[in-house]
Amino acid sequence: MINKYRRTVNKEFEKSSFWPTFTDMISTVLMVVMLMLFSSESITGSVEKDLAKNIDVSVNQTLKESGLPFIIDQNTGQVTFGEKTMFDVDSSILKPEAKEMLKILIPKYVESIYKDYGDNISKIVIKGHTDDVGSYLYNLDLSQRRAFSVAEFIVGNEIGDYKYKDKVLKNIEAIGRSEAELIKSSEGSINRDSSRRVEMKYEINVNK
């Protein structure tokens, strides 16, 4: 009778002890996954900071001295061109001075990105933006055409050959954002002049 009772107790103990063990295992797996994700994000952030630093050192100062009208974000490496620099009102045709600027900028910018981290570059994204004047769809079309004009010039014949051009050709994308990402002042009002712009930014993938 005692032995039968012990066997029953032991079976119940084995059943009850399974779930804490299973729960501990799931918790461990989740912790490992979270650590892997955190590690990947940390590596990505580190690579992005290094890229931005490279751009700032090898491109920004040189081109600032040339007086070319664009902005480079020192934290992300994003380049921003204002509408007046690139296009006439309601036009998606690049101005002659915009083409000359891109001929100087693009080779330096591209080399600073690809020379150390070429294997980690997944995309070069050109985004066109408008203000909130006019219909959303009209602005969407205009912003898309402007982004495409810049992208087409960057990989076209008119700009000539430059280092890593073949990689840019495979990675480049053109996107129109219409008025979806308006720039606002600190008071919350829309800055229409600043909102009408074209941005160029790389995307990275540390697992490539």
XYZ file of C-alpha atoms in Angstrom:
208
model
C 0.000 0.000 0.000
C 2.846 2.356 0.923
C 4.719 1.506 -2.306
C 1.593 2.160 -4.357
C 1.186 5.521 -2.655
C 4.831 6.420 -3.348
C 4.461 5.517 -7.048
C 1.368 7.728 -7.278
C 3.128 10.639 -5.568
C 6.185 10.233 -7.779
C 4.063 10.280 -10.947
C 2.238 13.390 -9.804
C 5.563 15.040 -8.985
C 6.961 14.187 -12.418
C 3.875 15.679 -14.098
C 3.967 18.847 -12.012
C 7.736 19.341 -12.422
C 7.502 19.123 -16.245
C 5.771 22.498 -16.676
C 8.266 24.616 -14.690
C 11.053 22.932 -16.672
C 9.266 23.590 -19.983
C 8.564 27.193 -18.962
C 12.216 27.697 -18.040
C 13.242 26.330 -21.432
C 10.885 28.699 -23.288
C 12.155 31.632 -21.228
C 15.741 30.732 -22.077
C 14.956 30.488 -25.796
C 13.187 33.861 -25.729
C 16.125 35.404 -23.899
C 18.570 34.069 -26.498
C 16.408 35.414 -29.338
C 16.196 38.834 -27.659
C 19.953 38.911 -27.147
C 20.503 38.034 -30.812
C 18.140 40.791 -31.926
C 19.768 43.289 -29.587
C 23.211 42.260 -30.804
C 22.148 42.632 -34.448
C 20.685 46.078 -33.776
C 23.862 47.100 -31.952
C 26.035 45.957 -34.856
C 23.775 47.726 -37.352
C 23.909 50.907 -35.302
C 27.693 50.677 -35.060
C 28.094 50.187 -38.814
C 25.726 53.069 -39.530
C 27.656 55.387 -37.206
C 30.941 54.408 -38.853
C 29.453 55.030 -42.296
C 28.129 58.427 -41.252
C 31.542 59.285 -39.838
C 33.237 58.241 -43.089
C 30.849 60.425 -45.066
C 31.378 63.375 -42.755
C 35.172 63.093 -42.969
C 35.651 62.272 -46.663
C 32.737 64.152 -48.227
C 31.225 66.832 -46.060
C 34.209 69.089 -45.510
C 35.423 68.902 -49.105
C 32.028 69.718 -50.544
C 31.275 72.401 -47.977
C 34.380 74.199 -49.181
C 33.059 73.985 -52.741
C 29.890 75.805 -51.671
C 27.509 73.212 -53.117
C 23.936 73.692 -51.807
C 22.971 70.516 -49.966
C 22.824 69.211 -46.391
C 24.473 66.067 -45.002
C 23.155 64.689 -41.718
C 26.247 63.877 -39.664
C 24.401 61.206 -37.664
C 22.816 59.249 -40.524
C 24.753 60.219 -43.652
C 21.544 61.303 -45.389
C 21.934 63.961 -48.088
C 19.126 66.491 -48.619
C 18.707 68.650 -51.725
C 16.279 71.559 -51.718
C 13.809 71.973 -54.576
C 15.312 75.272 -55.764
C 18.687 73.595 -56.160
C 17.337 70.741 -58.284
C 14.135 71.688 -60.144
C 11.956 74.480 -61.392
C 8.458 74.747 -59.893
C 6.260 71.738 -60.819
C 9.098 70.286 -62.903
C 10.948 66.986 -62.599
C 13.698 67.924 -65.063
C 17.056 68.406 -63.355
C 18.533 71.877 -63.666
C 21.962 72.106 -65.360
C 23.515 73.310 -62.092
C 21.970 70.331 -60.279
C 23.631 67.957 -62.735
C 26.996 69.629 -62.221
C 26.583 69.356 -58.467
C 25.721 65.645 -58.671
C 28.771 65.033 -60.863
C 30.937 66.328 -58.012
C 28.992 64.887 -55.092
C 28.035 61.373 -56.159
C 31.510 59.871 -56.792
C 32.760 61.101 -53.403
C 29.602 60.100 -51.551
C 29.436 56.634 -53.117
C 33.102 55.860 -52.504
C 32.848 56.915 -48.863
C 29.970 54.446 -48.423
C 31.252 51.454 -50.363
C 34.996 51.513 -49.731
C 34.787 49.916 -46.256
C 31.209 48.658 -45.996
C 30.252 47.743 -49.549
C 29.118 44.272 -48.529
C 26.712 45.768 -45.984
C 24.951 48.205 -48.314
C 21.539 46.838 -49.290
C 19.998 49.939 -50.903
C 20.636 53.498 -52.012
C 17.235 55.147 -51.684
C 16.285 58.392 -53.408
C 13.108 59.946 -51.943
C 11.150 62.808 -53.454
C 9.026 65.028 -51.183
C 6.561 67.857 -51.793
C 4.659 70.333 -49.664
C 0.913 70.155 -48.934
C -0.204 72.492 -51.730
C -2.243 70.700 -54.408
C -3.724 67.224 -54.398
C -1.981 64.298 -52.749
C -1.955 62.275 -55.973
C -0.506 65.099 -58.053
C 2.220 65.579 -55.462
C 2.803 61.837 -55.332
C 3.384 61.758 -59.080
C 5.650 64.818 -58.973
C 7.714 63.487 -56.058
C 8.106 60.112 -57.777
C 9.232 61.692 -61.050
C 11.741 63.876 -59.245
C 13.199 60.955 -57.321
C 13.447 58.969 -60.546
C 15.187 61.855 -62.345
C 17.879 61.983 -59.680
C 18.298 58.197 -59.617
C 18.409 58.006 -63.412
C 21.119 60.650 -63.578
C 23.205 58.988 -60.842
C 23.450 55.724 -62.800
C 23.160 57.167 -66.327
C 25.737 57.984 -68.988
C 25.715 61.750 -68.538
C 27.377 61.624 -65.121
C 30.209 59.496 -66.491
C 31.995 56.587 -64.826
C 32.959 56.535 -61.168
C 34.053 53.932 -58.642
C 31.313 51.519 -57.474
C 28.832 52.784 -60.055
C 27.975 49.181 -60.960
C 26.980 48.497 -57.342
C 24.872 51.641 -57.129
C 23.044 50.553 -60.292
C 22.000 47.312 -58.571
C 21.072 48.923 -55.244
C 19.355 52.182 -56.168
C 15.637 52.809 -55.612
C 13.467 55.860 -56.338
C 10.454 56.579 -54.127
C 7.886 59.375 -54.167
C 6.495 60.376 -50.756
C 4.209 63.256 -51.790
C 3.365 65.293 -48.660
C 3.634 62.343 -46.254
C 6.762 63.654 -44.508
C 6.295 67.402 -44.219
C 8.898 69.429 -42.354
C 7.492 71.578 -39.569
C 8.874 74.427 -37.534
C 9.302 74.261 -33.767
C 5.921 76.010 -33.491
C 4.251 73.250 -35.526
C 3.653 75.211 -38.740
C 4.564 73.633 -42.086
C 7.786 74.826 -43.690
C 6.842 74.438 -47.335
C 10.224 75.482 -48.741
C 12.041 72.851 -46.680
C 9.367 70.225 -47.336
C 9.978 70.381 -51.107
C 13.146 68.315 -51.250
C 14.941 65.187 -52.456
C 16.766 62.922 -50.003
C 19.447 60.309 -50.633
C 20.145 57.665 -48.006
C 21.813 54.260 -47.845
C 20.301 51.257 -46.095
C 22.475 48.589 -44.515
C 22.202 44.885 -43.815
C 24.912 43.525 -41.507
C 23.934 39.936 -42.406
C 24.837 40.239 -46.100
